[in-house]
Amino acid sequence: MDYYSKEISKLIESLSSLPGIGPKSAQRLAFHILNMPKEDVKYIADSLVSARDNVHYCKVCCTLTDQDICPICSNPKRNHKQIMVVEDTRDLAAYEKTGKYDGTYHVLHGAISPMQGIGPSEIRLKELMVRLQSEDVEEVIIATNSSLEGETTAMYISKMVKPSGIKVTRIASGVPVGGDIENIDEVTLLRAFEGRVDL
Amino acid sequence: MDYYSKEISKLIESLSSLPGIGPKSAQRLAFHILNMPKEDVKYIADSLVSARDNVHYCKVCCTLTDQDICPICSNPKRNHKQIMVVEDTRDLAAYEKTGKYDGTYHVLHGAISPMQGIGPSEIRLKELMVRLQSEDVEEVIIATNSSLEGETTAMYISKMVKPSGIKVTRIASGVPVGGDIENIDEVTLLRAFEGRVDL
């Protein structure tokens, strides 16, 4: 990077520290930024710092928010008797995009992964248990990913919650809508078979 | 983007204004940034603003630099009688990486493109002519891209410089090293044939 002056090298280096941005993209981005109006660059820089400074976990569901309690948890129109447990805020957003779920959420910020040394205490499970004790909850819907970690977490939550008598469900696993049977892996096909429903 | 709080949406939106960063990558980047240590986020934000504020064109060769005159132009060990004309600073860096060129550069910041409405006055050609008049230059090596715009620009510079008696050369066009003849387009193969050299 000696080909560029210090300020440019520093910019390229700091951009390439971000995930999914390799040296080539960092270079392209850097030169784009150097050609942007100063106020636009300032806007981006400010939005980075300000988001990092002001965004924290919702006191109820642990999603990322800039308020004390997120808009979903503070909305009286949502069904507070249903809690959907997701791995992260992006998963919450994905379900919100469906526009059909009116319950609340709980964001774990991860999944149990013995391989990566992430145990139950590393994710927001304690907060979920506190909610189940203090709130009047009827159903916990587990919407962790359909990966090894997601399934392990689902099993763990299920075992943890069941003694309290609260209903525990897991989102269905099967052939995605529009999916071509011939291109779908065996495990999914088997799941879809096992989970077949009456027509 | 109503699924995210204002600060997060603003961050995602400002990241997706950058080239090559779609909504999905912007989301991934945003959540990565929200999980980074505050000081690291500050460092990136500062490097953006500081680079944009302090980087400008070198007074001699027009490359992007944070000094008045870039390290290449102010280096007495470089051969100031050779000027390689490139389209942008990244092209200069590409030639510097070869480690074998010891002349100087001139960065045009673009190429003549009637299609995009970029004429000779939109790129740093005037600055090149001023240099050719004031400096003792023996050779102008045109290293613009081998595209329609790059070739047009090369022709234009050649016509502009030749009357002054200064030698004008163009970097060779042909089969790239390691290139497979069968996979190379006809125009390149024809160029390679026309530009054949004695062995």
Short mmCIF file of C-alpha atoms in Angstrom, two decimals:
data_model
loop_
_atom_site.label_atom_id
_atom_site.label_comp_id
_atom_site.label_asym_id
_atom_site.label_seq_id
_atom_site.Cartn_x
_atom_site.Cartn_y
_atom_site.Cartn_z
CA MET A 1 0.00 0.00 0.00
CA ASP A 2 3.05 2.27 -0.26
CA TYR A 3 1.70 3.35 -3.62
CA TYR A 4 -0.89 5.49 -1.88
CA SER A 5 -0.33 8.33 0.52
CA LYS A 6 -0.87 7.71 4.23
CA GLU A 7 -4.41 9.01 4.47
CA ILE A 8 -5.55 6.88 1.53
CA SER A 9 -3.82 3.76 2.86
CA LYS A 10 -5.42 4.29 6.25
CA LEU A 11 -8.84 4.64 4.63
CA ILE A 12 -8.37 1.48 2.54
CA GLU A 13 -7.10 -0.42 5.56
CA SER A 14 -10.00 0.63 7.78
CA LEU A 15 -12.56 -0.24 5.09
CA SER A 16 -11.04 -3.66 4.53
CA SER A 17 -11.42 -4.42 8.24
CA LEU A 18 -15.17 -4.75 7.57
CA PRO A 19 -16.57 -8.20 6.76
CA GLY A 20 -17.04 -9.07 3.09
CA ILE A 21 -14.85 -6.18 1.96
CA GLY A 22 -11.60 -7.42 0.46
CA PRO A 23 -8.60 -5.28 -0.49
CA LYS A 24 -9.92 -4.66 -4.03
CA SER A 25 -13.39 -3.55 -2.91
CA ALA A 26 -11.84 -1.44 -0.15
CA GLN A 27 -9.73 0.31 -2.79
CA ARG A 28 -12.75 0.93 -5.01
CA LEU A 29 -14.78 2.21 -2.06
CA ALA A 30 -11.95 4.44 -0.87
CA PHE A 31 -11.60 6.17 -4.24
CA HIS A 32 -15.34 6.55 -4.45
CA ILE A 33 -15.35 8.21 -1.02
CA LEU A 34 -12.48 10.51 -2.01
CA ASN A 35 -14.61 11.73 -4.90
CA MET A 36 -17.81 12.20 -2.88
CA PRO A 37 -18.98 15.62 -1.64
CA LYS A 38 -17.51 16.31 1.81
CA GLU A 39 -20.93 16.56 3.45
CA ASP A 40 -21.93 13.10 2.19
CA VAL A 41 -18.78 11.57 3.65
CA LYS A 42 -19.50 13.37 6.92
CA TYR A 43 -23.05 12.00 6.88
CA ILE A 44 -21.86 8.41 6.52
CA ALA A 45 -19.21 8.84 9.21
CA ASP A 46 -21.75 10.40 11.57
CA SER A 47 -24.30 7.66 11.00
CA LEU A 48 -21.67 5.07 11.93
CA VAL A 49 -20.68 6.73 15.18
CA SER A 50 -24.17 7.78 16.13
CA ALA A 51 -25.69 4.34 15.49
CA ARG A 52 -22.93 2.67 17.50
CA ASP A 53 -23.37 5.17 20.35
CA ASN A 54 -27.16 5.14 20.54
CA VAL A 55 -28.18 1.63 19.65
CA HIS A 56 -28.41 -0.89 22.48
CA TYR A 57 -30.55 -3.84 23.54
CA CYS A 58 -34.28 -3.38 24.20
CA LYS A 59 -34.84 -3.88 27.94
CA VAL A 60 -37.57 -6.42 27.25
CA CYS A 61 -36.78 -8.44 24.14
CA CYS A 62 -33.05 -7.63 23.67
CA THR A 63 -33.45 -6.55 20.04
CA LEU A 64 -31.21 -3.71 18.87
CA THR A 65 -32.98 -0.38 19.21
CA ASP A 66 -32.28 3.29 19.91
CA GLN A 67 -35.09 3.45 22.48
CA ASP A 68 -35.29 2.02 26.00
CA ILE A 69 -38.05 -0.36 24.98
CA CYS A 70 -38.40 -1.19 21.28
CA PRO A 71 -41.55 -0.22 19.29
CA ILE A 72 -42.76 -3.84 19.18
CA CYS A 73 -42.50 -4.43 22.93
CA SER A 74 -44.14 -1.09 23.70
CA ASN A 75 -47.00 -1.63 21.23
CA PRO A 76 -50.19 -2.59 23.13
CA LYS A 77 -51.74 -3.91 19.90
CA ARG A 78 -49.22 -6.76 19.69
CA ASN A 79 -50.06 -10.08 21.28
CA HIS A 80 -47.78 -10.16 24.30
CA LYS A 81 -48.79 -13.74 25.10
CA GLN A 82 -46.75 -15.04 22.17
CA ILE A 83 -42.98 -14.74 22.14
CA MET A 84 -41.03 -15.73 19.03
CA VAL A 85 -37.42 -16.53 19.89
CA VAL A 86 -34.94 -15.61 17.14
CA GLU A 87 -31.16 -15.64 16.87
CA ASP A 88 -30.69 -12.01 15.86
CA THR A 89 -32.38 -8.74 14.97
CA ARG A 90 -32.22 -9.52 11.25
CA ASP A 91 -34.34 -12.63 11.82
CA LEU A 92 -36.86 -10.48 13.67
CA ALA A 93 -36.93 -8.12 10.68
CA ALA A 94 -37.44 -11.07 8.32
CA TYR A 95 -40.56 -12.15 10.25
CA GLU A 96 -41.80 -8.57 10.51
CA LYS A 97 -41.61 -8.34 6.72
CA THR A 98 -44.21 -11.08 6.45
CA GLY A 99 -46.62 -8.62 8.10
CA LYS A 100 -48.64 -11.51 9.53
CA TYR A 101 -47.08 -12.15 12.91
CA ASP A 102 -48.53 -9.95 15.66
CA GLY A 103 -46.86 -11.44 18.73
CA THR A 104 -43.62 -10.24 20.32
CA TYR A 105 -40.04 -11.44 20.01
CA HIS A 106 -37.03 -12.38 22.01
CA VAL A 107 -33.62 -11.92 20.42
CA LEU A 108 -30.90 -14.30 21.65
CA HIS A 109 -27.95 -12.68 19.85
CA GLY A 110 -26.48 -16.00 18.89
CA ALA A 111 -27.08 -19.70 19.27
CA ILE A 112 -25.59 -22.38 21.48
CA SER A 113 -22.47 -23.73 19.77
CA PRO A 114 -20.17 -26.03 21.73
CA MET A 115 -17.84 -25.98 18.69
CA GLN A 116 -17.34 -22.21 19.00
CA GLY A 117 -17.44 -22.29 22.78
CA ILE A 118 -20.78 -20.50 22.99
CA GLY A 119 -22.76 -21.88 25.90
CA PRO A 120 -26.31 -21.09 27.09
CA SER A 121 -25.03 -18.27 29.30
CA GLU A 122 -23.40 -16.47 26.35
CA ILE A 123 -26.76 -15.79 24.68
CA ARG A 124 -29.80 -13.92 26.03
CA LEU A 125 -31.53 -16.95 27.54
CA LYS A 126 -31.59 -15.71 31.12
CA GLU A 127 -33.53 -12.65 29.97
CA LEU A 128 -36.05 -14.94 28.27
CA MET A 129 -36.58 -16.94 31.47
CA VAL A 130 -37.08 -13.73 33.46
CA ARG A 131 -39.76 -12.67 30.96
CA LEU A 132 -41.51 -16.03 31.15
CA GLN A 133 -41.68 -15.69 34.93
CA SER A 134 -42.85 -12.09 35.04
CA GLU A 135 -45.07 -11.85 31.93
CA ASP A 136 -48.24 -13.75 31.18
CA VAL A 137 -46.95 -15.83 28.27
CA GLU A 138 -48.94 -18.59 26.59
CA GLU A 139 -46.64 -19.70 23.78
CA VAL A 140 -42.95 -19.62 22.99
CA ILE A 141 -42.34 -20.07 19.25
CA ILE A 142 -38.76 -21.08 18.55
CA ALA A 143 -37.55 -19.58 15.27
CA THR A 144 -33.82 -20.22 15.51
CA ASN A 145 -32.05 -21.19 12.30
CA SER A 146 -32.40 -24.70 10.94
CA SER A 147 -28.67 -25.31 11.53
CA LEU A 148 -26.95 -27.55 14.06
CA GLU A 149 -26.56 -24.59 16.43
CA GLY A 150 -30.13 -23.43 15.87
CA GLU A 151 -31.53 -26.90 16.54
CA THR A 152 -29.39 -27.35 19.65
CA THR A 153 -30.63 -24.01 20.96
CA ALA A 154 -34.24 -24.95 20.16
CA MET A 155 -33.90 -28.22 22.09
CA TYR A 156 -32.31 -26.42 25.00
CA ILE A 157 -35.06 -23.77 25.20
CA SER A 158 -37.74 -26.41 24.86
CA LYS A 159 -36.36 -28.40 27.81
CA MET A 160 -35.93 -25.21 29.82
CA VAL A 161 -39.42 -23.82 29.22
CA LYS A 162 -41.60 -26.95 29.26
CA PRO A 163 -41.59 -27.52 33.06
CA SER A 164 -43.31 -24.14 33.46
CA GLY A 165 -46.30 -25.46 31.48
CA ILE A 166 -45.94 -22.82 28.72
CA LYS A 167 -46.61 -24.17 25.21
CA VAL A 168 -43.40 -24.45 23.16
CA THR A 169 -43.53 -24.66 19.36
CA ARG A 170 -40.93 -24.73 16.62
CA ILE A 171 -41.39 -23.16 13.17
CA ALA A 172 -41.90 -25.80 10.46
CA SER A 173 -39.01 -27.20 8.51
CA GLY A 174 -39.61 -28.36 4.93
CA VAL A 175 -39.54 -27.52 1.24
CA PRO A 176 -39.38 -23.73 0.72
CA VAL A 177 -42.23 -22.21 -1.30
CA GLY A 178 -41.24 -22.27 -4.97
CA GLY A 179 -38.59 -24.90 -4.18
CA ASP A 180 -37.85 -27.63 -6.68
CA ILE A 181 -38.01 -31.06 -5.02
CA GLU A 182 -35.18 -32.38 -7.19
CA ASN A 183 -32.79 -29.68 -5.98
CA ILE A 184 -33.52 -30.00 -2.28
CA ASP A 185 -31.23 -31.90 0.08
CA GLU A 186 -32.28 -35.22 1.63
CA VAL A 187 -32.49 -33.96 5.21
CA THR A 188 -34.98 -31.25 4.24
CA LEU A 189 -37.02 -33.71 2.18
CA LEU A 190 -37.15 -36.09 5.13
CA ARG A 191 -38.20 -33.27 7.44
CA ALA A 192 -40.91 -32.24 5.00
CA PHE A 193 -42.13 -35.84 4.91
CA GLU A 194 -42.13 -36.20 8.70
CA GLY A 195 -43.90 -32.89 9.11
CA ARG A 196 -46.61 -33.59 6.51
CA VAL A 197 -50.02 -32.13 7.28
CA ASP A 198 -53.57 -33.28 6.46
CA LEU A 199 -55.18 -31.71 3.39
CA MET B 1 -36.86 -0.67 6.83
CA ASP B 2 -39.50 0.03 9.47
CA TYR B 3 -38.41 -3.18 11.15
CA TYR B 4 -35.33 -1.44 12.45
CA SER B 5 -35.16 1.60 14.67
CA LYS B 6 -34.28 4.96 13.11
CA GLU B 7 -30.57 4.92 13.88
CA ILE B 8 -30.14 1.45 12.40
CA SER B 9 -32.16 2.31 9.28
CA LYS B 10 -30.10 5.44 8.78
CA LEU B 11 -26.89 3.44 9.08
CA ILE B 12 -28.10 0.80 6.60
CA GLU B 13 -29.25 3.49 4.20
CA SER B 14 -25.98 5.41 4.33
CA LEU B 15 -23.94 2.23 3.82
CA SER B 16 -26.03 1.16 0.84
CA SER B 17 -25.32 4.51 -0.82
CA LEU B 18 -21.79 3.21 -1.44
CA PRO B 19 -21.03 1.46 -4.75
CA GLY B 20 -21.17 -2.34 -4.74
CA ILE B 21 -23.00 -2.47 -1.41
CA GLY B 22 -26.56 -3.70 -1.86
CA PRO B 23 -29.30 -3.67 0.79
CA LYS B 24 -28.33 -7.14 2.09
CA SER B 25 -24.62 -6.35 2.47
CA ALA B 26 -25.48 -2.98 4.02
CA GLN B 27 -27.59 -4.79 6.61
CA ARG B 28 -24.82 -7.27 7.35
CA LEU B 29 -22.26 -4.46 7.62
CA ALA B 30 -24.56 -2.39 9.84
CA PHE B 31 -25.04 -5.19 12.36
CA HIS B 32 -21.33 -5.89 12.31
CA ILE B 33 -20.64 -2.22 13.07
CA LEU B 34 -23.20 -2.22 15.89
CA ASN B 35 -21.29 -5.08 17.49
CA MET B 36 -17.83 -3.52 17.05
CA PRO B 37 -16.00 -1.76 19.90
CA LYS B 38 -16.91 1.93 19.92
CA GLU B 39 -13.34 3.05 19.36
CA ASP B 40 -13.02 0.90 16.22
CA VAL B 41 -16.17 2.48 14.77
CA LYS B 42 -14.79 5.91 15.61
CA TYR B 43 -11.51 5.01 13.88
CA ILE B 44 -13.29 4.06 10.65
CA ALA B 45 -15.51 7.15 10.75
CA ASP B 46 -12.49 9.38 11.36
CA SER B 47 -10.48 7.82 8.57
CA LEU B 48 -13.34 8.55 6.15
CA VAL B 49 -13.66 12.21 7.09
CA SER B 50 -9.94 12.81 7.46
CA ALA B 51 -9.08 11.19 4.10
CA ARG B 52 -11.80 13.18 2.34
CA ASP B 53 -10.62 16.40 4.00
CA ASN B 54 -6.90 16.00 3.48
CA VAL B 55 -6.55 14.19 0.19
CA HIS B 56 -6.35 16.33 -2.95
CA TYR B 57 -4.57 16.36 -6.30
CA CYS B 58 -0.77 16.50 -6.46
CA LYS B 59 0.17 19.90 -7.89
CA VAL B 60 2.39 18.27 -10.47
CA CYS B 61 0.91 14.95 -11.60
CA CYS B 62 -2.68 15.27 -10.28
CA THR B 63 -2.59 11.95 -8.41
CA LEU B 64 -4.50 11.79 -5.14
CA THR B 65 -2.20 12.58 -2.23
CA ASP B 66 -2.25 14.17 1.21
CA GLN B 67 0.86 16.22 0.42
CA ASP B 68 1.29 19.26 -1.80
CA ILE B 69 3.50 17.33 -4.18
CA CYS B 70 3.27 13.54 -4.14
CA PRO B 71 6.23 11.34 -3.10
CA ILE B 72 6.86 10.25 -6.71
CA CYS B 73 6.98 13.78 -8.14
CA SER B 74 9.21 15.00 -5.31
CA ASN B 75 11.61 12.04 -5.58
CA PRO B 76 14.83 13.16 -7.32
CA LYS B 77 15.75 9.52 -8.02
CA ARG B 78 12.81 9.08 -10.41
CA ASN B 79 13.34 9.77 -14.10
CA HIS B 80 11.47 13.02 -14.61
CA LYS B 81 12.02 12.84 -18.37
CA GLN B 82 9.46 10.05 -18.68
CA ILE B 83 5.78 10.69 -17.94
CA MET B 84 3.33 7.78 -17.92
CA VAL B 85 -0.21 9.00 -18.47
CA VAL B 86 -2.86 6.92 -16.62
CA GLU B 87 -6.60 7.26 -16.14
CA ASP B 88 -6.64 7.15 -12.36
CA THR B 89 -4.60 6.74 -9.19
CA ARG B 90 -5.35 3.01 -9.01
CA ASP B 91 -3.67 2.55 -12.40
CA LEU B 92 -0.63 4.41 -11.08
CA ALA B 93 -0.59 2.04 -8.10
CA ALA B 94 -0.82 -0.96 -10.44
CA TYR B 95 2.32 0.18 -12.31
CA GLU B 96 4.11 1.03 -9.08
CA LYS B 97 3.48 -2.54 -7.91
CA THR B 98 5.59 -3.82 -10.81
CA GLY B 99 8.52 -2.08 -9.11
CA LYS B 100 10.26 -1.65 -12.49
CA TYR B 101 9.05 1.73 -13.73
CA ASP B 102 11.14 4.62 -12.44
CA GLY B 103 9.67 7.51 -14.41
CA THR B 104 6.88 9.81 -13.25
CA TYR B 105 3.14 9.81 -13.89
CA HIS B 106 0.29 12.02 -14.93
CA VAL B 107 -3.20 11.11 -13.70
CA LEU B 108 -6.06 12.20 -15.97
CA HIS B 109 -8.93 11.28 -13.62
CA GLY B 110 -11.01 9.83 -16.41
CA ALA B 111 -10.93 9.30 -20.14
CA ILE B 112 -12.53 11.08 -23.08
CA SER B 113 -16.00 9.62 -23.58
CA PRO B 114 -18.37 11.37 -25.98
CA MET B 115 -21.03 8.81 -24.94
CA GLN B 116 -20.89 9.99 -21.33
CA GLY B 117 -20.34 13.62 -22.31
CA ILE B 118 -16.76 13.68 -21.03
CA GLY B 119 -14.67 15.88 -23.30
CA PRO B 120 -10.92 16.65 -23.25
CA SER B 121 -11.49 19.60 -20.89
CA GLU B 122 -13.16 17.40 -18.26
CA ILE B 123 -9.97 15.43 -17.64
CA ARG B 124 -6.55 16.66 -16.50
CA LEU B 125 -5.10 17.20 -20.00
CA LYS B 126 -4.42 20.90 -19.66
CA GLU B 127 -2.21 20.16 -16.65
CA LEU B 128 -0.28 17.63 -18.78
CA MET B 129 0.33 20.20 -21.53
CA VAL B 130 1.56 22.74 -18.97
CA ARG B 131 4.03 20.13 -17.67
CA LEU B 132 5.27 19.32 -21.16
CA GLN B 133 5.98 23.01 -21.77
CA SER B 134 7.68 23.72 -18.46
CA GLU B 135 9.50 20.44 -17.74
CA ASP B 136 12.23 18.78 -19.77
CA VAL B 137 10.29 15.72 -20.93
CA GLU B 138 11.63 13.18 -23.43
CA GLU B 139 8.85 10.62 -23.55
CA VAL B 140 5.13 10.44 -22.85
CA ILE B 141 3.99 6.85 -22.31
CA ILE B 142 0.24 6.50 -22.70
CA ALA B 143 -1.14 3.85 -20.33
CA THR B 144 -4.85 4.54 -20.56
CA ASN B 145 -7.13 1.49 -20.53
CA SER B 146 -7.49 -0.64 -23.63
CA SER B 147 -11.17 0.37 -23.89
CA LEU B 148 -12.90 2.59 -26.45
CA GLU B 149 -12.52 5.59 -24.12
CA GLY B 150 -8.92 4.74 -23.29
CA GLU B 151 -7.99 4.40 -26.97
CA THR B 152 -9.76 7.64 -27.88
CA THR B 153 -7.88 9.43 -25.13
CA ALA B 154 -4.59 7.89 -26.27
CA MET B 155 -5.17 9.09 -29.84
CA TYR B 156 -6.09 12.55 -28.62
CA ILE B 157 -2.98 12.88 -26.45
CA SER B 158 -0.78 11.56 -29.22
CA LYS B 159 -2.06 14.20 -31.67
CA MET B 160 -1.75 16.89 -29.03
CA VAL B 161 1.80 16.07 -27.97
CA LYS B 162 3.48 15.07 -31.25
CA PRO B 163 3.84 18.62 -32.70
CA SER B 164 6.11 19.48 -29.75
CA GLY B 165 8.57 16.79 -30.90
CA ILE B 166 8.31 14.81 -27.67
CA LYS B 167 8.31 11.02 -28.19
CA VAL B 168 4.87 9.49 -27.59
CA THR B 169 4.48 5.76 -26.91
CA ARG B 170 1.56 3.49 -26.03
CA ILE B 171 1.83 0.43 -23.73
CA ALA B 172 1.61 -2.81 -25.70
CA SER B 173 -1.67 -4.57 -26.24
CA GLY B 174 -1.68 -8.37 -26.62
CA VAL B 175 -2.07 -11.73 -24.92
CA PRO B 176 -1.74 -11.37 -21.13
CA VAL B 177 1.03 -13.42 -19.50
CA GLY B 178 -0.41 -16.82 -18.57
CA GLY B 179 -3.29 -16.24 -20.99
CA ASP B 180 -4.73 -19.14 -22.96
CA ILE B 181 -4.87 -18.31 -26.67
CA GLU B 182 -8.12 -20.24 -27.12
CA ASN B 183 -9.92 -18.11 -24.52
CA ILE B 184 -8.79 -14.72 -25.80
CA ASP B 185 -11.02 -12.52 -27.92
CA GLU B 186 -10.29 -11.91 -31.62
CA VAL B 187 -9.46 -8.22 -31.27
CA THR B 188 -6.75 -8.94 -28.70
CA LEU B 189 -5.36 -11.80 -30.84
CA LEU B 190 -5.21 -9.49 -33.85
CA ARG B 191 -3.49 -6.81 -31.79
CA ALA B 192 -0.97 -9.36 -30.55
CA PHE B 193 -0.30 -10.44 -34.15
CA GLU B 194 0.11 -6.87 -35.40
CA GLY B 195 2.39 -6.02 -32.49
CA ARG B 196 4.61 -9.09 -32.88
CA VAL B 197 8.29 -8.59 -32.08
CA ASP B 198 11.50 -10.19 -33.38
CA LEU B 199 12.92 -13.05 -31.33
#
